[in-house]
Coordinates of C-alpha atoms and ligand atoms in Angstrom, one line a residue:
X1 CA 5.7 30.2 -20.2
X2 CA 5.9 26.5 -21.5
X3 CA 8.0 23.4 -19.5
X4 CA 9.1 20.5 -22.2
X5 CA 9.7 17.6 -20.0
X6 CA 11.9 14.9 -22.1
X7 CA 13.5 11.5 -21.6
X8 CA 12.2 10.1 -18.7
X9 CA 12.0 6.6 -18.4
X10 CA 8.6 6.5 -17.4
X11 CA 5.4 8.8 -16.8
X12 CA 2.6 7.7 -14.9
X13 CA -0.2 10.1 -15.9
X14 CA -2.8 8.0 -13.5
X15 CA -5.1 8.4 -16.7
X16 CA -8.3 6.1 -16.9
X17 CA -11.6 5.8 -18.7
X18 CA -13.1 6.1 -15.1
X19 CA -13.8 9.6 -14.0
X20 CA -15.3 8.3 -10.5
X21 CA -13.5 7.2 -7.8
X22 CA -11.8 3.9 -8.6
X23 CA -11.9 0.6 -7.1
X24 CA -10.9 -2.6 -7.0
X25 CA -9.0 -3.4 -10.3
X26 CA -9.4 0.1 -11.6
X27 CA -7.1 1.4 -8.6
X28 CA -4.3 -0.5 -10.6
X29 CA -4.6 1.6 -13.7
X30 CA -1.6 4.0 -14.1
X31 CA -1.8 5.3 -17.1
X32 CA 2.2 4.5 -17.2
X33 CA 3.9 5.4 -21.0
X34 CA 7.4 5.4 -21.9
X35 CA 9.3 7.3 -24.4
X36 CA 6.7 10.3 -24.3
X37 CA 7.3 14.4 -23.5
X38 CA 5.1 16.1 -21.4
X39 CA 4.6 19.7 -22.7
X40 CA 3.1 22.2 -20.2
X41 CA 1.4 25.4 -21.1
X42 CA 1.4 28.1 -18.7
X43 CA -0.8 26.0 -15.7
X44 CA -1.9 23.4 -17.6
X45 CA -1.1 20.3 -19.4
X46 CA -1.0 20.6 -23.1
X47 CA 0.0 17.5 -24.2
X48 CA 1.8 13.9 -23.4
X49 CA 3.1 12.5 -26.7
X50 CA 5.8 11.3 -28.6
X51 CA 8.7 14.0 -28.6
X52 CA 8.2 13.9 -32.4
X53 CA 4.7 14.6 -32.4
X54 CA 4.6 17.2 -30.0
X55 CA 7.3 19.3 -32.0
X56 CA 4.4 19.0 -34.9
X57 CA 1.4 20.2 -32.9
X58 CA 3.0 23.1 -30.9
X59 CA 6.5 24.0 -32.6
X60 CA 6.5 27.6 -31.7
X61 CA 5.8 26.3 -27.9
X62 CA 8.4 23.4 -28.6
X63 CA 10.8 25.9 -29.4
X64 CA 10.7 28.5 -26.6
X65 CA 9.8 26.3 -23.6
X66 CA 12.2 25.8 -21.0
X67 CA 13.4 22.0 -21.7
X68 CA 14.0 19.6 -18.3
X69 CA 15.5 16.7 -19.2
X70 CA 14.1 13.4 -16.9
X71 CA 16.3 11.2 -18.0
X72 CA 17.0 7.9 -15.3
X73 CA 13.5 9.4 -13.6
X74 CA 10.0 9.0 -13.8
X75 CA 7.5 11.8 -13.8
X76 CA 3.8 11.7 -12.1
X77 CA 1.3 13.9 -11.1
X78 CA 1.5 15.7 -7.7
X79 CA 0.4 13.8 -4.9
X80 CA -2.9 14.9 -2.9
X81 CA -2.8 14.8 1.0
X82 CA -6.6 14.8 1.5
X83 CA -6.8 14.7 5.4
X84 CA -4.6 17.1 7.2
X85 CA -4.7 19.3 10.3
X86 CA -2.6 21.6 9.2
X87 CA -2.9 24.7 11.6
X88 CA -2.4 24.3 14.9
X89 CA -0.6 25.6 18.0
X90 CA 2.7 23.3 19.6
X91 CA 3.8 20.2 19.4
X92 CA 3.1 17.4 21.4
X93 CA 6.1 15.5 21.6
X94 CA 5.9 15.3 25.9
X95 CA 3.3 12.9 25.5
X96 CA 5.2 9.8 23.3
X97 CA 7.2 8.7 26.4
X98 CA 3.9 9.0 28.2
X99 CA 2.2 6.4 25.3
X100 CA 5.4 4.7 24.8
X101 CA 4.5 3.3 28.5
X102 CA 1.3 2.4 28.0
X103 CA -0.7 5.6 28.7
X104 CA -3.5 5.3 25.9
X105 CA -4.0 8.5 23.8
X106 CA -7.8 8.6 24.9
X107 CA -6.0 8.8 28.9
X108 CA -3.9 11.5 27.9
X109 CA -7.0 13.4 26.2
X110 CA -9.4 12.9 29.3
X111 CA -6.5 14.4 31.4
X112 CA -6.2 17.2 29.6
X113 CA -3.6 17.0 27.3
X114 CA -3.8 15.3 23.6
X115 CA -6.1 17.3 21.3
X116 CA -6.9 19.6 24.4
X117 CA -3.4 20.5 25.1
X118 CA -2.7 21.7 20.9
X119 CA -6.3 23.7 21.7
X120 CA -4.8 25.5 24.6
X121 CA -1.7 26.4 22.3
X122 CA -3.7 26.8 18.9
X123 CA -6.0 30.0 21.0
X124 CA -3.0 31.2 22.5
X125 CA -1.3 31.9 18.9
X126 CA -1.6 34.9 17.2
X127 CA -2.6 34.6 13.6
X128 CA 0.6 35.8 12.2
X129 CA 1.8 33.1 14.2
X130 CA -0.3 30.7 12.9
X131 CA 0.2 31.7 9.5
X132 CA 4.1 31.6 9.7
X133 CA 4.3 27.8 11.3
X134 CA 2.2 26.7 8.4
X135 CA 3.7 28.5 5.7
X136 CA 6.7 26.1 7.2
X137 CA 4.2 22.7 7.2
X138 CA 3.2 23.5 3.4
X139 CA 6.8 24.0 2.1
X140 CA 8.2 20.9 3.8
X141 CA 4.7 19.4 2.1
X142 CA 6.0 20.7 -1.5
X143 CA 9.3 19.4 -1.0
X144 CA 7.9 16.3 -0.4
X145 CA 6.0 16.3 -3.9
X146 CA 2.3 17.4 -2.0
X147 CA 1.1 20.1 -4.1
X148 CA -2.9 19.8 -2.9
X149 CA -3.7 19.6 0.7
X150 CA -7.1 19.4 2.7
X151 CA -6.8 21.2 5.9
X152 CA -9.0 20.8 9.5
X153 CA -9.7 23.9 11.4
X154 CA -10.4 22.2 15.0
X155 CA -8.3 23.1 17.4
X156 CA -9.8 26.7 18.0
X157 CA -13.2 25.2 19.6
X158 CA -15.1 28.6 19.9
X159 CA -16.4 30.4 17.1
X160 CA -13.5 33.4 17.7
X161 CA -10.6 30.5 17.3
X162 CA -12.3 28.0 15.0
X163 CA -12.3 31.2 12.2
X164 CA -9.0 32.4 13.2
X165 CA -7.6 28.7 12.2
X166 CA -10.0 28.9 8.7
X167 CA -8.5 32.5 8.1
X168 CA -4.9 31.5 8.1
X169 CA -6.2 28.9 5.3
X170 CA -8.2 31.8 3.7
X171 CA -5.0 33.8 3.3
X172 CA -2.2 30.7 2.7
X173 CA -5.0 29.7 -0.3
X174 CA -4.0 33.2 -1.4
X175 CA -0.7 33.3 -1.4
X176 CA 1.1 29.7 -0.8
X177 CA 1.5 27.2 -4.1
X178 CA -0.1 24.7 -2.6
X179 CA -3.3 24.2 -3.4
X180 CA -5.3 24.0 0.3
X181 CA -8.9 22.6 0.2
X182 CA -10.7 23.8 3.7
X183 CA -12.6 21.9 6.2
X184 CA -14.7 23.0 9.4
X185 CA -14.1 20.6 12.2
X186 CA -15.5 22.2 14.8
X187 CA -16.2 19.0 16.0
X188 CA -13.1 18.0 16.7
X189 CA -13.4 17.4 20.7
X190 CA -15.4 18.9 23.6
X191 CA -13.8 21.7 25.1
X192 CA -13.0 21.8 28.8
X193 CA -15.5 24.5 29.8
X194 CA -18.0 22.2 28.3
X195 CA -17.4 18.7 30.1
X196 CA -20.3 17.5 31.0
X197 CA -22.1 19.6 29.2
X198 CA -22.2 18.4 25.6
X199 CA -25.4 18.8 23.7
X200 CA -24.4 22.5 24.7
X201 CA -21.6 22.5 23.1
X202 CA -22.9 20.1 19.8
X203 CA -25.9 22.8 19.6
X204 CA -23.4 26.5 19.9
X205 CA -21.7 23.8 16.7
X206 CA -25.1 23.6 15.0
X207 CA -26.5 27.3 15.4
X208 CA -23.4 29.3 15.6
X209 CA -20.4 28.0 14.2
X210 CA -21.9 26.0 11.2
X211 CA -23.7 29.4 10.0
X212 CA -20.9 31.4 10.5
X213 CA -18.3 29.0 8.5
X214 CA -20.8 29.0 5.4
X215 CA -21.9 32.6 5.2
X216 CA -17.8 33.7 5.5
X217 CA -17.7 31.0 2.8
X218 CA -14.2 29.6 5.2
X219 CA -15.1 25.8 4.1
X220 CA -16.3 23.0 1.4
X221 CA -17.1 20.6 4.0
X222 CA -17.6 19.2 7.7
X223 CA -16.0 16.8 9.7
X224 CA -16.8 15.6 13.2
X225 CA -14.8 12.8 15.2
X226 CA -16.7 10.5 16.2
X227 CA -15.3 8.4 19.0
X228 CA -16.3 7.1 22.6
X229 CA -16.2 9.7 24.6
X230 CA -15.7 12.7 22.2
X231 CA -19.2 12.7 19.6
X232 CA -21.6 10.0 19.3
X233 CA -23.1 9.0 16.8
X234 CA -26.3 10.7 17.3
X235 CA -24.5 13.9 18.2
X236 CA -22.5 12.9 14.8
X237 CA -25.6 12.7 12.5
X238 CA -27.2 16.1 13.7
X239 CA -23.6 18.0 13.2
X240 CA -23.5 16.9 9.6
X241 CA -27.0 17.1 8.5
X242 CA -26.9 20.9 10.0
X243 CA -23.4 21.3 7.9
X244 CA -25.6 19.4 4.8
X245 CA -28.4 22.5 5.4
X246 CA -25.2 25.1 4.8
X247 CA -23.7 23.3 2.0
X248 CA -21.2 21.9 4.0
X249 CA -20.0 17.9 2.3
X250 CA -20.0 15.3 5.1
X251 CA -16.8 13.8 6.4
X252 CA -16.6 11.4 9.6
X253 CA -13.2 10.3 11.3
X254 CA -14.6 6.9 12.1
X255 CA -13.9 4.0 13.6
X256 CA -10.6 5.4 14.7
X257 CA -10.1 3.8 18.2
X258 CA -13.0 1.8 19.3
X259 CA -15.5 0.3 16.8
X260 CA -18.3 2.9 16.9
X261 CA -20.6 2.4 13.9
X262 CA -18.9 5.3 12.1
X263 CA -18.2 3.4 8.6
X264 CA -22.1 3.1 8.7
X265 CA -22.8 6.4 9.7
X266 CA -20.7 7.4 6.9
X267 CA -22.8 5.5 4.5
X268 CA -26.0 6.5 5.9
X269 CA -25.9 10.8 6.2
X270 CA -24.1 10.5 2.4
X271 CA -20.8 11.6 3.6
X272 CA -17.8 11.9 0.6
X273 CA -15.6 9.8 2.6
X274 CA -15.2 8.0 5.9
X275 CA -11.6 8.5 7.3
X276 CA -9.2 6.4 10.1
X277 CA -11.3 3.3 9.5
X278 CA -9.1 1.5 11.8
X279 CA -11.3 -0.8 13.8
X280 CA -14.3 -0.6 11.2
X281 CA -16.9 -2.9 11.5
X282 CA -17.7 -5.7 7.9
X283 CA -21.3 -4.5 7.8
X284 CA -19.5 -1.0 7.7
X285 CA -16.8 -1.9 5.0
X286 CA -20.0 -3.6 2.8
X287 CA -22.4 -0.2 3.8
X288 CA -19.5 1.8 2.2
X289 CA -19.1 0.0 -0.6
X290 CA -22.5 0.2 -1.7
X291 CA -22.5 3.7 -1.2
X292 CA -19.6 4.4 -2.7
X293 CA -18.6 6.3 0.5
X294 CA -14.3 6.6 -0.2
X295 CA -12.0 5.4 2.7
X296 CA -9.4 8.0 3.4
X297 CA -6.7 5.1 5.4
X298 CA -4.1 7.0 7.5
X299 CA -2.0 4.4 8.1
X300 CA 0.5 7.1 9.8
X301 CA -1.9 7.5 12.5
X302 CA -1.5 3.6 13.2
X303 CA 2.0 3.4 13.3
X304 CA 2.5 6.2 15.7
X305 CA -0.7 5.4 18.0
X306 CA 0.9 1.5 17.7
X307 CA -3.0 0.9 16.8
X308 CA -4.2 -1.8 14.5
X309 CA -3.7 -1.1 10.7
X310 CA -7.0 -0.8 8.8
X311 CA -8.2 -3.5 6.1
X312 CA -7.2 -1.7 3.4
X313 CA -6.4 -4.8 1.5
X314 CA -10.1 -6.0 2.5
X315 CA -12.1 -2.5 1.3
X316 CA -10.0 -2.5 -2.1
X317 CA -11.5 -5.8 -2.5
X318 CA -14.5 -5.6 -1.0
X319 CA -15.2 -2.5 -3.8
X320 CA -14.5 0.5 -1.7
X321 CA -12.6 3.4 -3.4
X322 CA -9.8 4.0 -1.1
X323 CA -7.2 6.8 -0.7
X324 CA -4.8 6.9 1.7
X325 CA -3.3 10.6 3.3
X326 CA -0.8 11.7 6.4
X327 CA -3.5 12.8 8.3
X328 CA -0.4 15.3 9.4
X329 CA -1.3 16.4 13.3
X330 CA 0.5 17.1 16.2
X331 CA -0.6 14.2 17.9
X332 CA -1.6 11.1 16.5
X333 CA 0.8 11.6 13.2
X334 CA 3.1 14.5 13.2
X335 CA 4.4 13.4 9.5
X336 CA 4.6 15.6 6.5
X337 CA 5.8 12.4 4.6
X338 CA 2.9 11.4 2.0
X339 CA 5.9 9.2 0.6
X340 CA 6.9 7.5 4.1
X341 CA 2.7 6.9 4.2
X342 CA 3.0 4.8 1.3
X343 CA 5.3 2.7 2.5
X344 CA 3.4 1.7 5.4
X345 CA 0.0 1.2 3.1
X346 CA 2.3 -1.4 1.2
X347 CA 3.8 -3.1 3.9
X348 CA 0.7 -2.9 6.7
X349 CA -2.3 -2.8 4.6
X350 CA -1.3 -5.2 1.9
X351 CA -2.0 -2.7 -0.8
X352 CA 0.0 -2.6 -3.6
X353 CA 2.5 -0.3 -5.5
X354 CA 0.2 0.3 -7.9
X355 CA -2.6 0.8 -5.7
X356 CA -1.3 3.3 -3.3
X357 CA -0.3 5.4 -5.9
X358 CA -3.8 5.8 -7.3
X359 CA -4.8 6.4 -3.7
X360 CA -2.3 9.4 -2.9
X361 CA -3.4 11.0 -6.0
X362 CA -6.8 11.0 -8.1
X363 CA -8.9 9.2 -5.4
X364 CA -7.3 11.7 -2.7
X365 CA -8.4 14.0 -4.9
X366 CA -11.9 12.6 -5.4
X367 CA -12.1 12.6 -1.6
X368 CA -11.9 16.5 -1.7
X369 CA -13.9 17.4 -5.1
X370 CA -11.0 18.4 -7.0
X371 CA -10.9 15.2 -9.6
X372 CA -11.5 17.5 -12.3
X373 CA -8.5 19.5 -11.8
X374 CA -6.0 17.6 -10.1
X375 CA -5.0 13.9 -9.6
X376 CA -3.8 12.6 -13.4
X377 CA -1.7 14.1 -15.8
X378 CA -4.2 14.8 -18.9
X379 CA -4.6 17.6 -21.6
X380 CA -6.5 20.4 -19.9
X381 CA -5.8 20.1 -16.2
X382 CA -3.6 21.8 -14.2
X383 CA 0.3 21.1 -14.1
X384 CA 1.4 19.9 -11.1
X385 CA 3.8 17.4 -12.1
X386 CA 6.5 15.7 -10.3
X387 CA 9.7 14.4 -11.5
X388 CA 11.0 11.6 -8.9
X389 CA 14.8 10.5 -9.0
X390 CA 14.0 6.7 -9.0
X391 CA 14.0 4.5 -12.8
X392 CA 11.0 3.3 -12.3
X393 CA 7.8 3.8 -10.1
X394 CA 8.6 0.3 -8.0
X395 CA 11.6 1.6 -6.1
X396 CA 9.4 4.4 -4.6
X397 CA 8.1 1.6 -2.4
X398 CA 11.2 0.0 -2.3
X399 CA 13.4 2.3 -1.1
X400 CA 11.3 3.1 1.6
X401 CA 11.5 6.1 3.8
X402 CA 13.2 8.4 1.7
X403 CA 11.8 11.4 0.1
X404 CA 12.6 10.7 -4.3
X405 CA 11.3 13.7 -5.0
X406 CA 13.5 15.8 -7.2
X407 CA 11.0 18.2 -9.2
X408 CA 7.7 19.9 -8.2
X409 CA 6.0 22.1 -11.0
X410 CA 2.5 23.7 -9.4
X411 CA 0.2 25.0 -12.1
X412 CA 3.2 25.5 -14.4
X413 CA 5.7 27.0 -12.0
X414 CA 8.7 25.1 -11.1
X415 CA 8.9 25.4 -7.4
X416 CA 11.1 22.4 -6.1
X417 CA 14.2 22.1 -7.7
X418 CA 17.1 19.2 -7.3
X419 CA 14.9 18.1 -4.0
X420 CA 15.2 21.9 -2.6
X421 CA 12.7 24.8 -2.5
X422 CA 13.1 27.3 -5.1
Ligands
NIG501 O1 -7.1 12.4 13.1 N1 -8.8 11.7 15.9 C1 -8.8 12.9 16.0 N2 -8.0 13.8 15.4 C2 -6.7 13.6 15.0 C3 -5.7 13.7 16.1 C4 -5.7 15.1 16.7 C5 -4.7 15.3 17.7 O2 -4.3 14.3 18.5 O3 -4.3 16.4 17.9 C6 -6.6 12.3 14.2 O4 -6.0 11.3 14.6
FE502 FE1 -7.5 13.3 11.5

């Protein structure tokens, strides 16, 4: 089956000479044409060309593809959410009038609620359960132009619950069109039953769960939170050099709350990205840039925990490759909207329309190894390609808070159609 995409006024294919993770100037780069077709061959991209000259190169395609026409709307490549916690248990929204009054989130944690409370609920689902509530999460995601997620298991806590949460990703990798990329996070938080006990609970991480996850091949990397009060950054460094042993890619949510040396940490065990970022340290920032360690900025997470904003503005400039995701959770950012996230990277960051764009697609998807498939619209990757009901990329910034999306194709199938789910 081929997809002829005409007319629209302008198509961002993200395209660049660089095939690492961009920075500073190079995040600006969209690849933006106008008066070009974008021809799709069963899941991939065949070619991006003149009308004209892609009626030359592929008539017999030309003339039995199904034809959309784009005109008044640009078209872009799918957006990546690389930091998610997809599958979990509940909701949380009893504890917002509890923050609204100046109840920190940390409080509500230590007192057995936050991240404790969506543990309780995440062991008490079944897996069907599970499975059905995120099935809901990654459609609303799709209709919302996300077609790649990353997705944290850490809200099971024991080895039993920790693989039930990676087996609903298992199967939904299976059988959902989103494309899910899977993360252990056992990590996550201490459970209750080992307060006071932690290096117990960091070693049944080290020897049980972290051999398990790799030889049921359930994840491509490992995250830990490191915080005051929840992993240190000793306890950190041992969780991800174990996960390094198994194959597992580092990832840190670092510097989230209280400046905690994570942005260095990050640097220093060789982790893909460093993620949060919020309260990160200069000497951090400069360690990451050297390293080439990507900031994944959740500036959702901010708004809704009425934190500080990262220095997104500062790591762009400072030569960090940045992306910038939902971190969609129960608790800190219960938000689907990659677009909504955007908007706040523009206004509260200071990064620009340009700039986010490259950092909700192919840095996102740098962050999560799938650069090579995802991220830009070339010849040869895979068609996920979105056709947004805006003239021209700047009002997707502008007219904040909306959702513009009015196509999704994934890997060649059209699956969002006039804004609704096919
Ligand atoms: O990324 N910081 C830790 N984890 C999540 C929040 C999890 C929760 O509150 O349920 C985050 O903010
Ligand atoms: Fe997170």
């Amino acid at each position: 089956m081929a997809i002829l995409i005409n007319n629209a006024n302008e198509v961002l294919t993200m395209e660049s000479d660089i095939k690492l993770p961009r920075r500073r100037e190079q995040m600006s780069e969209l690849g933006l044409k106008t008066e070009v077709s974008v021809l799709i061959e069963g899941d991939r991209i065949a070619m991006i060309a003149p009308l004209d000259e892609i009626k030359q190169e592929y008539p017999h395609l030309v003339g039995s593809a199904e034809v959309i026409d784009a005109r008044g709307k640009i078209v872009m490549p799918g957006l990546v959410d690389c930091h998610t916690h997809l599958v979990h248990g509940g909701t949380r929204e009893h504890e917002l009038n509890m923050r609204l009054a100046g109840r920190s989130y940390m409080d509500i944690m230590n007192e057995g609620g936050g991240i404790h409370y969506t543990t309780t609920k995440t062991r008490e689902a079944s897996f069907d359960g599970l499975y059905n509530k995120t099935v809901q999460h990654l459609n609303e995601f799709l209709r919302h132009g996300v077609t790649t997620v990353e997705a944290k298991s850490g809200y099971g806590l024991d080895l039993e619950n920790e693989i039930k949460q990676l087996y609903v990703v298992k199967k939904l990798q299976e059988e959902h069109a989103v494309d899910i990329v899977s993360t252990f996070m056992g990590a996550h938080a201490v459970p209750k039953e080992y307060k006071g006990n932690e290096d117990e609970f960091v070693k049944i991480i080290i020897e049980q769960m972290i051999p398990k996850v790799a030889e049921l091949g359930l994840a491509e990397f490992n995250d830990v939170f490191c915080e005051k009060g929840v992993f240190t950054p000793e306890q950190s460094r041992l969780i991800l050099e174990a996960g390094k042993a198994y194959g597992l890619t580092p990832k840190i949510h670092a510097d989230e709350i209280e400046p905690y040396e994570g942005a260095e940490l990050a640097a220093e065990v060789g982790a893909i990205s460093a993620e949060h970022l919020l309260v990160a340290s200069d000497e951090g920032i400069a360690a990451m840039a050297k390293a080439g360690t990507i900031a994944v900025l959740l500036p959702g997470t901010a708004f809704f925990l009425r934190a500080p904003y990262a220095r997104g503005r500062l790591m762009v400039d400072s030569g960090v490759p940045v992306a910038i995701s939902t971190d969609f959770n129960p608790g800190s950012s219960p938000t689907i909207s990659l677009p909504f996230i955007q908007n706040l990277a523009c206004m509260n960051m200071g990064m620009t329309m340009e700039e986010v764009l490259c950092a909700t697609t192919i840095n996102a998807a740098h962050a999560i190894k799938r650069a090579d498939e995802v991220g830009t619209l070339e010849k040869g990757k895979q068609a996920d390609v979105l056709i947004l009901d805006v003239p021209n990329y700047k009002q997707l910034q502008y007219f904040y808070g909306m959702n513009h999306t009015d196509t999704v194709i994934k890997a060649g199938d059209v699956v969002v159609k006039g804004g609704s789910l096919l």
